[in-house]
Short mmCIF file of C-alpha atoms in Angstrom, two decimals:
data_model
loop_
_atom_site.label_atom_id
_atom_site.label_comp_id
_atom_site.label_asym_id
_atom_site.label_seq_id
_atom_site.Cartn_x
_atom_site.Cartn_y
_atom_site.Cartn_z
CA UNK A 1 70.63 176.02 37.98
CA UNK A 2 68.57 173.76 35.59
CA UNK A 3 70.99 171.39 34.52
CA UNK A 4 71.85 170.58 38.59
CA UNK A 5 67.96 169.77 39.20
CA UNK A 6 68.39 167.42 35.62
CA UNK A 7 71.64 165.22 37.07
CA UNK A 8 69.26 165.24 39.79
CA UNK A 9 66.62 163.38 38.02
CA UNK A 10 68.73 161.70 36.06
CA UNK A 11 70.64 160.60 39.32
CA UNK A 12 67.53 159.18 41.44
CA UNK A 13 65.89 158.18 38.61
CA UNK A 14 65.62 154.41 40.78
CA UNK A 15 64.77 155.55 44.12
CA UNK A 16 61.46 154.52 45.44
CA UNK A 17 59.68 158.15 45.99
CA UNK A 18 60.94 159.97 44.45
CA UNK A 19 59.40 163.43 42.62
CA UNK A 20 60.71 164.40 39.66
CA UNK A 21 62.37 168.10 40.22
CA UNK A 22 61.25 170.69 37.54
CA UNK A 23 63.01 174.04 37.37
CA UNK A 24 59.61 176.41 37.43
CA UNK A 25 59.96 179.03 34.41
CA UNK A 26 57.48 181.43 33.82
CA UNK A 27 57.84 184.79 31.62
CA UNK A 28 58.29 187.69 33.34
CA UNK A 29 55.47 190.45 31.98
CA UNK A 30 56.56 193.79 30.27
CA UNK A 31 56.89 196.64 32.91
CA UNK A 32 54.82 198.59 30.64
CA UNK A 33 52.71 197.96 27.78
CA UNK A 34 55.15 200.09 25.27
CA UNK A 35 57.94 197.32 26.47
CA UNK A 36 58.75 193.78 25.15
CA UNK A 37 58.30 191.07 27.72
CA UNK A 38 60.78 190.40 30.24
CA UNK A 39 61.65 187.15 29.10
CA UNK A 40 62.10 183.86 32.25
CA UNK A 41 62.78 183.68 35.11
CA UNK A 42 62.69 180.37 37.17
CA UNK A 43 60.95 180.61 39.83
CA UNK A 44 62.20 177.68 41.93
CA UNK A 45 62.62 174.43 42.46
CA UNK A 46 59.27 172.20 43.28
CA UNK A 47 59.30 168.65 43.68
CA UNK A 48 56.45 167.42 40.75
CA UNK A 49 53.67 166.16 42.91
CA UNK A 50 50.49 166.33 41.95
CA UNK A 51 48.00 166.15 45.01
CA UNK A 52 44.89 165.36 43.54
CA UNK A 53 46.51 163.07 40.95
CA UNK A 54 48.88 161.19 44.33
CA UNK A 55 46.06 160.11 45.81
CA UNK A 56 43.87 158.86 42.76
CA UNK A 57 46.84 156.98 42.60
CA UNK A 58 46.43 155.82 46.09
CA UNK A 59 43.32 154.21 45.90
CA UNK A 60 44.22 152.42 42.74
CA UNK A 61 46.93 150.67 44.87
CA UNK A 62 45.43 150.09 46.91
CA UNK A 63 42.97 148.44 44.66
CA UNK A 64 45.15 146.83 42.88
CA UNK A 65 46.64 145.27 46.41
CA UNK A 66 43.39 143.78 47.37
CA UNK A 67 42.58 142.02 44.23
CA UNK A 68 46.44 140.77 43.82
CA UNK A 69 45.70 139.30 47.38
CA UNK A 70 42.85 138.01 46.89
CA UNK A 71 43.49 136.20 43.39
CA UNK A 72 46.73 134.72 45.48
CA UNK A 73 44.35 133.97 48.38
CA UNK A 74 41.64 131.97 45.94
CA UNK A 75 44.77 130.20 43.83
CA UNK A 76 44.71 128.42 47.43
CA UNK A 77 41.51 127.23 47.84
CA UNK A 78 40.65 126.38 44.77
CA UNK A 79 44.07 123.77 46.06
CA UNK A 80 42.65 123.00 49.04
CA UNK A 81 39.59 121.81 47.29
CA UNK A 82 41.49 119.33 45.47
CA UNK A 83 41.43 117.59 41.85
CA UNK A 84 42.02 114.52 40.48
CA UNK A 85 41.20 110.36 42.29
CA UNK A 86 41.12 113.03 45.14
CA UNK A 87 38.68 115.08 44.68
CA UNK A 88 34.69 115.36 45.95
CA UNK A 89 33.06 114.68 42.38
CA UNK A 90 35.55 111.16 42.01
CA UNK A 91 34.68 110.84 45.65
CA UNK A 92 30.98 111.17 45.14
CA UNK A 93 30.84 108.86 41.65
CA UNK A 94 32.63 106.09 43.15
CA UNK A 95 30.51 106.20 45.55
CA UNK A 96 27.14 105.62 43.20
CA UNK A 97 29.22 102.12 41.25
CA UNK A 98 29.49 101.52 44.08
CA UNK A 99 25.84 101.04 45.34
CA UNK A 100 25.54 100.01 41.39
CA UNK A 101 28.19 97.07 41.86
CA UNK A 102 26.32 96.02 45.08
CA UNK A 103 22.85 96.14 42.69
CA UNK A 104 24.17 93.62 40.63
CA UNK A 105 24.90 91.23 43.68
CA UNK A 106 22.80 92.15 47.12
CA UNK A 107 23.72 89.35 49.30
CA UNK A 108 27.54 89.17 47.57
CA UNK A 109 30.01 90.78 50.75
CA UNK A 110 32.47 91.81 48.73
CA UNK A 111 30.59 93.92 47.37
CA UNK A 112 28.94 95.27 50.44
CA UNK A 113 31.80 95.89 51.97
CA UNK A 114 32.84 98.34 49.35
CA UNK A 115 30.04 100.04 49.69
CA UNK A 116 30.81 100.83 53.28
CA UNK A 117 34.85 101.71 52.66
CA UNK A 118 33.51 104.21 49.83
CA UNK A 119 31.55 105.65 51.74
CA UNK A 120 33.23 106.09 54.12
CA UNK A 121 36.15 107.55 51.23
CA UNK A 122 33.60 110.01 50.20
CA UNK A 123 33.69 110.96 54.01
CA UNK A 124 36.56 111.66 54.18
CA UNK A 125 36.85 113.71 51.68
CA UNK A 126 33.68 115.99 52.72
CA UNK A 127 36.36 116.59 56.19
CA UNK A 128 39.89 116.40 54.23
CA UNK A 129 38.23 119.25 52.41
CA UNK A 130 36.05 121.19 55.41
CA UNK A 131 39.57 120.99 57.28
CA UNK A 132 42.34 122.15 54.34
CA UNK A 133 39.23 125.31 54.26
CA UNK A 134 39.90 126.20 57.03
CA UNK A 135 43.02 126.29 57.77
CA UNK A 136 43.68 128.52 55.00
CA UNK A 137 41.15 130.60 57.06
CA UNK A 138 43.57 130.14 60.33
CA UNK A 139 46.12 130.94 57.54
CA UNK A 140 44.99 134.15 56.34
CA UNK A 141 43.95 135.24 60.08
CA UNK A 142 47.78 134.79 61.07
CA UNK A 143 48.48 137.30 57.94
CA UNK A 144 45.61 139.52 58.40
CA UNK A 145 47.43 139.62 62.50
CA UNK A 146 51.40 140.32 60.41
CA UNK A 147 49.75 142.85 58.07
CA UNK A 148 48.09 144.86 60.83
CA UNK A 149 51.77 144.81 62.45
CA UNK A 150 53.52 145.83 58.96
CA UNK A 151 50.09 149.21 58.65
CA UNK A 152 51.74 150.19 62.83
CA UNK A 153 55.28 149.90 61.40
CA UNK A 154 54.15 152.09 58.95
CA UNK A 155 52.25 154.90 60.49
CA UNK A 156 55.30 155.10 62.88
CA UNK A 157 57.54 156.36 60.18
CA UNK A 158 55.08 158.74 58.51
CA UNK A 159 54.20 160.16 62.07
CA UNK A 160 57.98 160.25 63.06
CA UNK A 161 58.59 162.05 59.29
CA UNK A 162 56.17 164.91 60.60
CA UNK A 163 58.33 165.83 63.26
CA UNK A 164 61.58 166.47 61.20
CA UNK A 165 59.92 167.48 57.91
CA UNK A 166 58.30 170.25 59.87
CA UNK A 167 61.47 171.32 61.68
CA UNK A 168 63.31 171.73 58.52
CA UNK A 169 62.73 175.48 58.31
CA UNK A 170 63.54 175.57 54.32
CA UNK A 171 60.67 173.53 52.42
CA UNK A 172 63.77 172.47 50.01
CA UNK A 173 66.01 171.53 52.32
CA UNK A 174 63.01 169.01 53.57
CA UNK A 175 62.44 167.21 49.59
CA UNK A 176 64.73 164.26 51.00
CA UNK A 177 62.07 163.84 53.82
CA UNK A 178 58.92 163.89 51.99
CA UNK A 179 60.54 161.67 49.04
CA UNK A 180 60.66 159.26 52.12
CA UNK A 181 57.59 160.05 53.74
CA UNK A 182 55.91 159.38 49.97
CA UNK A 183 57.16 156.74 49.80
CA UNK A 184 56.48 155.32 53.51
CA UNK A 185 52.35 156.53 51.76
CA UNK A 186 52.51 154.30 49.49
CA UNK A 187 53.61 150.90 50.81
CA UNK A 188 50.50 151.92 53.44
CA UNK A 189 48.44 152.01 49.91
CA UNK A 190 49.26 148.94 49.65
CA UNK A 191 48.54 147.90 52.82
CA UNK A 192 44.98 149.46 53.57
CA UNK A 193 43.23 152.02 51.87
CA UNK A 194 43.67 155.61 52.87
CA UNK A 195 42.98 158.83 53.08
CA UNK A 196 46.00 161.43 53.34
CA UNK A 197 45.87 165.27 53.54
CA UNK A 198 48.75 167.49 53.63
CA UNK A 199 49.51 169.55 56.63
CA UNK A 200 49.97 173.30 55.76
CA UNK A 201 53.39 173.22 58.66
CA UNK A 202 54.28 170.23 56.22
CA UNK A 203 54.06 166.25 56.25
CA UNK A 204 51.25 164.36 56.40
CA UNK A 205 47.67 163.33 58.33
CA UNK A 206 46.23 159.82 57.76
CA UNK A 207 42.67 158.74 58.48
CA UNK A 208 42.28 154.84 56.92
CA UNK A 209 38.81 153.76 55.38
CA UNK A 210 37.01 154.12 58.63
CA UNK A 211 37.20 157.83 59.28
CA UNK A 212 39.57 157.18 61.98
CA UNK A 213 42.58 159.01 61.70
CA UNK A 214 46.24 156.54 61.80
CA UNK A 215 48.34 159.62 61.89
CA UNK A 216 47.74 163.23 63.07
CA UNK A 217 50.62 165.45 62.90
CA UNK A 218 53.41 162.97 65.51
CA UNK A 219 51.48 161.05 66.41
CA UNK A 220 50.49 157.26 65.37
CA UNK A 221 47.01 156.37 66.87
CA UNK A 222 47.51 151.71 66.46
CA UNK A 223 45.46 149.56 64.89
CA UNK A 224 45.18 147.38 67.70
CA UNK A 225 44.36 143.01 66.46
CA UNK A 226 40.96 141.79 69.62
CA UNK A 227 40.58 138.34 69.19
CA UNK A 228 36.60 136.97 69.15
CA UNK A 229 36.21 138.19 65.76
CA UNK A 230 33.81 137.04 62.61
CA UNK A 231 34.48 132.76 63.01
CA UNK A 232 36.33 133.49 66.20
CA UNK A 233 39.44 135.32 63.64
CA UNK A 234 40.86 138.42 64.47
CA UNK A 235 39.25 141.40 64.43
CA UNK A 236 40.73 144.75 64.08
CA UNK A 237 40.12 147.79 65.57
CA UNK A 238 41.18 151.48 65.86
CA UNK A 239 40.66 153.80 69.05
CA UNK A 240 38.84 151.43 70.29
CA UNK A 241 36.42 150.79 67.11
CA UNK A 242 35.89 148.04 65.95
CA UNK A 243 36.55 149.13 62.30
CA UNK A 244 37.43 145.35 60.04
CA UNK A 245 33.96 146.34 58.53
CA UNK A 246 34.95 149.46 55.99
CA UNK A 247 38.44 147.81 55.52
CA UNK A 248 38.19 147.43 51.88
CA UNK A 249 41.52 147.72 50.27
CA UNK A 250 45.02 146.60 49.80
CA UNK A 251 46.30 143.61 51.15
CA UNK A 252 43.94 143.93 54.36
CA UNK A 253 41.28 144.39 52.84
CA UNK A 254 41.92 141.64 49.83
CA UNK A 255 42.80 139.26 53.09
CA UNK A 256 39.42 139.93 54.87
CA UNK A 257 37.08 139.95 52.24
CA UNK A 258 37.92 136.30 51.36
CA UNK A 259 38.78 135.23 55.28
CA UNK A 260 35.38 137.08 55.99
CA UNK A 261 33.20 136.55 52.53
CA UNK A 262 34.27 134.14 49.96
CA UNK A 263 35.67 131.45 51.77
CA UNK A 264 32.93 131.00 54.82
CA UNK A 265 30.30 131.00 51.91
CA UNK A 266 33.28 128.42 50.26
CA UNK A 267 32.09 126.58 53.54
CA UNK A 268 28.99 127.12 53.49
CA UNK A 269 28.72 125.49 50.28
CA UNK A 270 30.24 122.00 51.40
CA UNK A 271 28.20 122.09 54.26
CA UNK A 272 25.54 121.96 52.20
CA UNK A 273 26.43 119.46 49.88
CA UNK A 274 27.16 116.75 52.26
CA UNK A 275 24.53 117.19 54.65
CA UNK A 276 22.37 117.35 51.09
CA UNK A 277 24.31 113.93 50.59
CA UNK A 278 23.69 112.48 54.28
CA UNK A 279 19.70 113.57 55.00
CA UNK A 280 19.69 111.65 50.97
CA UNK A 281 21.15 108.42 51.28
CA UNK A 282 19.71 108.00 54.98
CA UNK A 283 16.03 108.38 53.90
CA UNK A 284 16.64 105.83 51.73
CA UNK A 285 18.78 103.49 53.45
CA UNK A 286 16.09 103.15 56.16
CA UNK A 287 13.20 102.84 53.30
CA UNK A 288 14.92 99.30 52.86
CA UNK A 289 16.15 96.10 54.72
CA UNK A 290 19.72 94.41 55.61
CA UNK A 291 20.81 91.03 54.64
CA UNK A 292 19.03 90.30 58.19
CA UNK A 293 15.18 90.95 57.63
CA UNK A 294 15.28 94.37 59.69
CA UNK A 295 14.86 98.08 58.52
CA UNK A 296 18.76 100.17 57.94
CA UNK A 297 19.89 102.00 59.62
CA UNK A 298 20.94 105.80 58.61
CA UNK A 299 24.80 104.69 56.73
CA UNK A 300 26.15 108.34 57.22
CA UNK A 301 26.28 110.00 61.02
CA UNK A 302 27.99 113.63 62.16
CA UNK A 303 30.33 113.06 64.74
CA UNK A 304 29.07 116.83 65.94
CA UNK A 305 25.35 118.22 65.12
CA UNK A 306 25.37 120.45 62.88
CA UNK A 307 24.49 123.84 62.85
CA UNK A 308 21.57 123.80 60.54
CA UNK A 309 23.67 122.40 57.49
CA UNK A 310 26.31 124.77 59.26
CA UNK A 311 30.01 122.68 59.87
CA UNK A 312 27.83 119.11 57.86
CA UNK A 313 31.08 118.59 55.36
CA UNK A 314 33.99 118.47 59.05
CA UNK A 315 31.50 115.49 60.95
CA UNK A 316 30.04 113.72 58.68
CA UNK A 317 31.13 110.26 59.56
CA UNK A 318 29.78 106.14 58.26
CA UNK A 319 27.45 104.95 61.42
CA UNK A 320 29.90 103.22 63.06
CA UNK A 321 27.29 100.16 63.76
CA UNK A 322 27.54 99.64 60.13
CA UNK A 323 30.51 100.62 59.24
CA UNK A 324 31.48 97.60 61.70
CA UNK A 325 28.13 94.88 59.64
CA UNK A 326 28.72 95.32 55.65
CA UNK A 327 25.47 92.81 56.77
CA UNK A 328 23.08 96.14 58.13
CA UNK A 329 23.40 97.72 55.16
CA UNK A 330 20.39 97.91 53.49
CA UNK A 331 20.06 96.40 49.77
CA UNK A 332 16.42 94.82 49.99
CA UNK A 333 13.79 96.60 49.11
CA UNK A 334 11.32 93.94 50.63
CA UNK A 335 12.52 91.95 53.95
CA UNK A 336 13.46 88.98 51.74
CA UNK A 337 17.20 87.81 50.94
CA UNK A 338 18.52 88.78 46.36
CA UNK A 339 16.36 91.72 47.16
CA UNK A 340 17.96 94.90 45.52
CA UNK A 341 15.42 97.23 44.91
CA UNK A 342 17.20 99.31 47.88
CA UNK A 343 20.39 99.14 46.50
CA UNK A 344 18.76 100.71 43.03
CA UNK A 345 16.77 103.54 44.11
CA UNK A 346 20.57 104.07 46.19
CA UNK A 347 22.36 103.95 42.94
CA UNK A 348 20.08 106.28 41.71
CA UNK A 349 20.81 109.11 44.10
CA UNK A 350 23.32 109.73 41.31
CA UNK A 351 21.05 111.23 38.88
CA UNK A 352 18.75 112.86 41.64
CA UNK A 353 18.25 116.50 41.01
CA UNK A 354 19.50 117.03 45.20
CA UNK A 355 21.14 120.63 45.00
CA UNK A 356 20.32 123.74 43.43
CA UNK A 357 17.02 123.78 44.51
CA UNK A 358 16.14 120.84 42.94
CA UNK A 359 18.57 121.88 39.32
CA UNK A 360 22.11 120.41 40.28
CA UNK A 361 22.62 116.97 41.00
CA UNK A 362 25.72 116.59 43.85
CA UNK A 363 28.00 115.74 41.49
CA UNK A 364 27.07 118.84 39.32
CA UNK A 365 26.34 120.83 41.89
CA UNK A 366 30.28 120.24 42.46
CA UNK A 367 31.47 121.68 39.94
CA UNK A 368 29.31 124.37 39.88
CA UNK A 369 31.21 125.13 42.81
CA UNK A 370 35.21 124.76 41.30
CA UNK A 371 33.55 126.89 38.55
CA UNK A 372 32.33 129.24 40.99
CA UNK A 373 35.63 129.66 42.80
CA UNK A 374 37.50 129.83 39.01
CA UNK A 375 35.54 132.66 38.42
CA UNK A 376 35.61 134.37 41.09
CA UNK A 377 40.44 133.74 40.52
CA UNK A 378 39.76 135.13 37.33
CA UNK A 379 37.54 137.92 38.63
CA UNK A 380 39.91 139.16 40.70
CA UNK A 381 42.69 139.22 38.70
CA UNK A 382 41.67 141.29 36.07
CA UNK A 383 40.68 143.49 38.48
CA UNK A 384 43.98 143.62 39.66
CA UNK A 385 46.00 143.63 36.20
CA UNK A 386 43.13 146.53 35.05
CA UNK A 387 43.68 148.69 38.71
CA UNK A 388 48.33 147.83 37.52
CA UNK A 389 46.97 149.61 34.28
CA UNK A 390 46.02 152.24 35.87
CA UNK A 391 48.39 152.83 38.37
CA UNK A 392 51.68 152.28 35.93
CA UNK A 393 49.04 154.77 33.08
CA UNK A 394 48.67 157.10 36.10
CA UNK A 395 52.91 157.54 36.53
CA UNK A 396 53.42 157.36 32.43
CA UNK A 397 50.38 160.46 32.03
CA UNK A 398 52.33 162.31 35.09
CA UNK A 399 55.33 161.74 33.30
CA UNK A 400 54.86 162.70 29.50
CA UNK A 401 52.66 165.95 29.66
CA UNK A 402 54.56 167.87 32.53
CA UNK A 403 57.18 170.22 30.89
CA UNK A 404 59.26 172.64 31.74
CA UNK A 405 56.63 175.15 31.14
CA UNK A 406 52.39 175.55 31.68
CA UNK A 407 52.17 176.34 28.05
CA UNK A 408 53.56 172.99 26.53
CA UNK A 409 52.02 170.82 29.29
CA UNK A 410 48.42 171.98 28.29
CA UNK A 411 49.45 171.92 24.82
CA UNK A 412 50.46 168.27 26.03
CA UNK A 413 47.39 167.28 27.64
CA UNK A 414 44.98 168.67 25.23
CA UNK A 415 46.42 165.86 22.40
CA UNK A 416 45.98 163.11 25.26
CA UNK A 417 42.33 165.07 24.90
CA UNK A 418 41.04 164.60 21.90
CA UNK A 419 43.16 161.44 20.71
CA UNK A 420 41.08 159.91 24.11
CA UNK A 421 38.02 161.36 23.48
CA UNK A 422 37.89 160.26 19.81
CA UNK A 423 38.62 156.16 21.42
CA UNK A 424 35.90 157.01 23.87
CA UNK A 425 33.28 157.33 20.90
CA UNK A 426 34.54 154.12 18.96
CA UNK A 427 34.03 151.89 22.91
CA UNK A 428 30.71 153.14 22.78
CA UNK A 429 30.61 151.72 19.29
CA UNK A 430 31.34 148.68 19.96
CA UNK A 431 29.35 148.02 22.56
CA UNK A 432 26.14 149.28 20.66
CA UNK A 433 27.46 146.52 18.37
CA UNK A 434 28.07 143.61 21.02
CA UNK A 435 24.19 144.37 22.08
CA UNK A 436 22.47 144.11 18.21
CA UNK A 437 24.92 141.02 17.66
CA UNK A 438 23.89 139.00 21.92
CA UNK A 439 20.50 140.11 20.77
CA UNK A 440 20.82 138.90 17.32
CA UNK A 441 21.66 135.43 18.39
CA UNK A 442 19.49 135.50 21.33
CA UNK A 443 21.84 135.93 24.01
CA UNK B 1 37.78 136.46 -4.53
CA UNK B 2 38.38 134.25 -0.54
CA UNK B 3 35.40 133.07 1.38
CA UNK B 4 34.24 136.13 3.17
CA UNK B 5 35.12 135.91 6.71
CA UNK B 6 32.55 134.55 10.05
CA UNK B 7 30.82 137.04 12.32
CA UNK B 8 33.64 135.03 14.75
CA UNK B 9 37.20 136.23 13.05
CA UNK B 10 35.57 139.50 12.47
CA UNK B 11 35.32 139.74 15.82
CA UNK B 12 38.22 138.38 17.05
CA UNK B 13 39.92 141.18 14.62
CA UNK B 14 38.29 143.84 16.60
CA UNK B 15 39.67 142.45 20.09
CA UNK B 16 42.83 142.64 18.99
CA UNK B 17 41.87 145.82 17.66
CA UNK B 18 40.63 146.65 20.66
CA UNK B 19 43.71 144.94 23.04
CA UNK B 20 46.02 147.67 21.13
CA UNK B 21 43.77 150.42 21.77
CA UNK B 22 44.03 149.59 26.09
CA UNK B 23 48.24 148.53 25.82
CA UNK B 24 48.24 152.44 24.46
CA UNK B 25 45.63 153.61 26.76
CA UNK B 26 47.28 151.94 29.69
CA UNK B 27 51.43 153.07 28.32
CA UNK B 28 50.16 156.69 27.22
CA UNK B 29 50.84 156.41 24.50
CA UNK B 30 49.80 158.74 22.35
CA UNK B 31 50.73 157.78 19.13
CA UNK B 32 48.77 154.27 20.24
CA UNK B 33 46.34 156.25 21.31
CA UNK B 34 45.83 157.91 17.38
CA UNK B 35 46.27 154.92 15.54
CA UNK B 36 44.17 152.98 16.98
CA UNK B 37 41.18 154.51 16.33
CA UNK B 38 41.64 154.24 13.02
CA UNK B 39 42.77 150.74 13.46
CA UNK B 40 39.01 150.20 15.70
CA UNK B 41 37.25 152.05 13.13
CA UNK B 42 38.21 149.64 10.60
CA UNK B 43 37.48 146.88 12.41
CA UNK B 44 34.38 147.75 13.25
CA UNK B 45 33.13 149.15 9.44
CA UNK B 46 35.14 145.07 8.97
CA UNK B 47 32.25 143.57 11.58
CA UNK B 48 29.03 145.34 9.33
CA UNK B 49 30.02 143.84 6.29
CA UNK B 50 29.37 140.14 7.95
CA UNK B 51 26.00 141.34 8.29
CA UNK B 52 24.22 138.91 8.76
CA UNK B 53 25.61 137.14 11.22
CA UNK B 54 27.14 133.96 9.39
CA UNK B 55 29.20 130.63 11.43
CA UNK B 56 29.09 128.53 14.63
CA UNK B 57 27.35 130.85 16.91
CA UNK B 58 28.20 129.71 20.14
CA UNK B 59 31.85 130.63 18.84
CA UNK B 60 30.38 133.83 18.43
CA UNK B 61 29.17 134.00 21.84
CA UNK B 62 31.95 133.63 22.83
CA UNK B 63 34.30 135.52 20.80
CA UNK B 64 31.36 138.42 22.07
CA UNK B 65 32.20 137.75 26.11
CA UNK B 66 35.84 138.09 25.52
CA UNK B 67 35.22 141.81 23.46
CA UNK B 68 33.33 143.34 26.30
CA UNK B 69 35.61 142.44 28.12
CA UNK B 70 38.26 143.75 26.19
CA UNK B 71 36.43 147.22 25.70
CA UNK B 72 35.67 147.55 29.39
CA UNK B 73 39.02 147.58 29.63
CA UNK B 74 39.94 150.37 27.21
CA UNK B 75 37.24 151.88 29.30
CA UNK B 76 38.16 151.87 32.94
CA UNK B 77 41.93 153.23 31.23
CA UNK B 78 40.17 155.70 30.06
CA UNK B 79 38.00 156.96 32.00
CA UNK B 80 41.30 156.46 35.33
CA UNK B 81 42.85 158.72 31.70
CA UNK B 82 40.09 161.16 31.71
CA UNK B 83 39.55 161.50 35.46
CA UNK B 84 43.34 162.71 34.65
CA UNK B 85 43.35 164.95 31.64
CA UNK B 86 40.27 166.35 34.23
CA UNK B 87 42.07 167.64 36.86
CA UNK B 88 45.43 167.99 35.23
CA UNK B 89 43.98 171.03 32.44
CA UNK B 90 41.82 171.56 35.85
CA UNK B 91 44.78 172.26 37.91
CA UNK B 92 46.53 174.71 35.26
CA UNK B 93 43.63 176.95 34.18
CA UNK B 94 43.38 175.44 30.46
CA UNK B 95 40.13 174.21 29.10
CA UNK B 96 38.13 171.43 30.76
CA UNK B 97 37.89 168.18 29.57
CA UNK B 98 34.66 167.88 27.70
CA UNK B 99 32.62 164.47 29.06
CA UNK B 100 31.60 162.41 25.37
CA UNK B 101 32.02 159.35 27.82
CA UNK B 102 31.20 158.70 31.07
CA UNK B 103 31.88 154.97 31.98
CA UNK B 104 29.57 154.10 34.28
CA UNK B 105 31.17 151.29 36.47
#
């Protein structure tokens, strides 16, 4: 029997979800205290399926997929922020350069036209960046809908297999169906975080992270995607209740986190910057005089009024009246031709700490924004890598400590335990050293 | 007698040792874990010998940040292994794992 089981294990070494079968051998106690032991007997074939480890694996798989998705989505967001000549910091610098040139030649028509050209370019850069971020949000929303459809497909199949497993009277004959179901549960864990309960009669019940049931016996409860969620996106509902906020794990959790939290945060930061830019430039521009001696008008306007600062980046534009007549650029600080005081004041906004509670210029603020996005990606990637390693580690541990006898298993476990404890003391010592060194160098 | 190693380069060596230990933890490599402890201990002792700190402090700060990332990775993998050992030993009626170290993150 042992050889049969070994052959089956080897044949299925690459089968997804297949659980290694082992032959349980237990010592047979002697009939009386005066006799020797009764040797060993095969107690039966069982799937080596430690349910607690399965739960932990499901949890880590779900977490790894969440952060993998976040890293992937944030990578697209980072690309959408733009680099090189089209990036916002380049456009900001070009705009302020044009104002410096205007200060050198305040009555020059070309210099005036260049200010308008660069202002328009800058407004377009804000519009384009906001538009790309909003488009990414819509695409993520579509992926949320598709992922929910995948989840519903899996829960349907898991429920159907519950029926198959319970209909087979001999438990050892249902092992293949159990393996298939186990693989489906693993796939489901990649899509969302679930709580699995093993049914006494065979098969599994599955709850979502909200605590509401996805599968009970032969019945699957479908997730739905009503419209009208955060930012006009689809929300996710189960049995009539909105469960969007509770879905944090798996691909779905990663998509929702970026779509509903990270991306709106980035858009708000972009809006804040566009709004501050427009306010500061307009205030300075209004304090000056145009070539005809009239007070300056607003240089920037919004195609639709922002709510607070929300919507400012996508609505930013150059005042159509000024754009049509470069004489209206208010370069002078007094109603006298040739004065350049206001052009200098406008150019000086490049170095004004308009952002981050008066601690950063517009260009610095953009740099910090891009760096934040980079850190978010790095954080998600690191978390994904560690969780993926943990999944592999648990699988390796399960394979390496399990023997055909419990004594052998206990011995293996003890060896690992001692090795772990020795290393854990070292980790603590390293942490202490890090703290001492940071204290010493004053960080 | 060679030039004494800077604190930053010794921290870098310690990080490499920790990364090796993390790889052993990730692969459940018992032999790697056993040898890793000795290697980390030796690297820590080497770090103590560089006292007082020498070299570029900004570089040291950067190395320390990387070291912190490595030790956090080790602790996460270690905590996972500890959980596995505890639940397995409990499951087969063995001695429960002792808790000389708990990772709180």
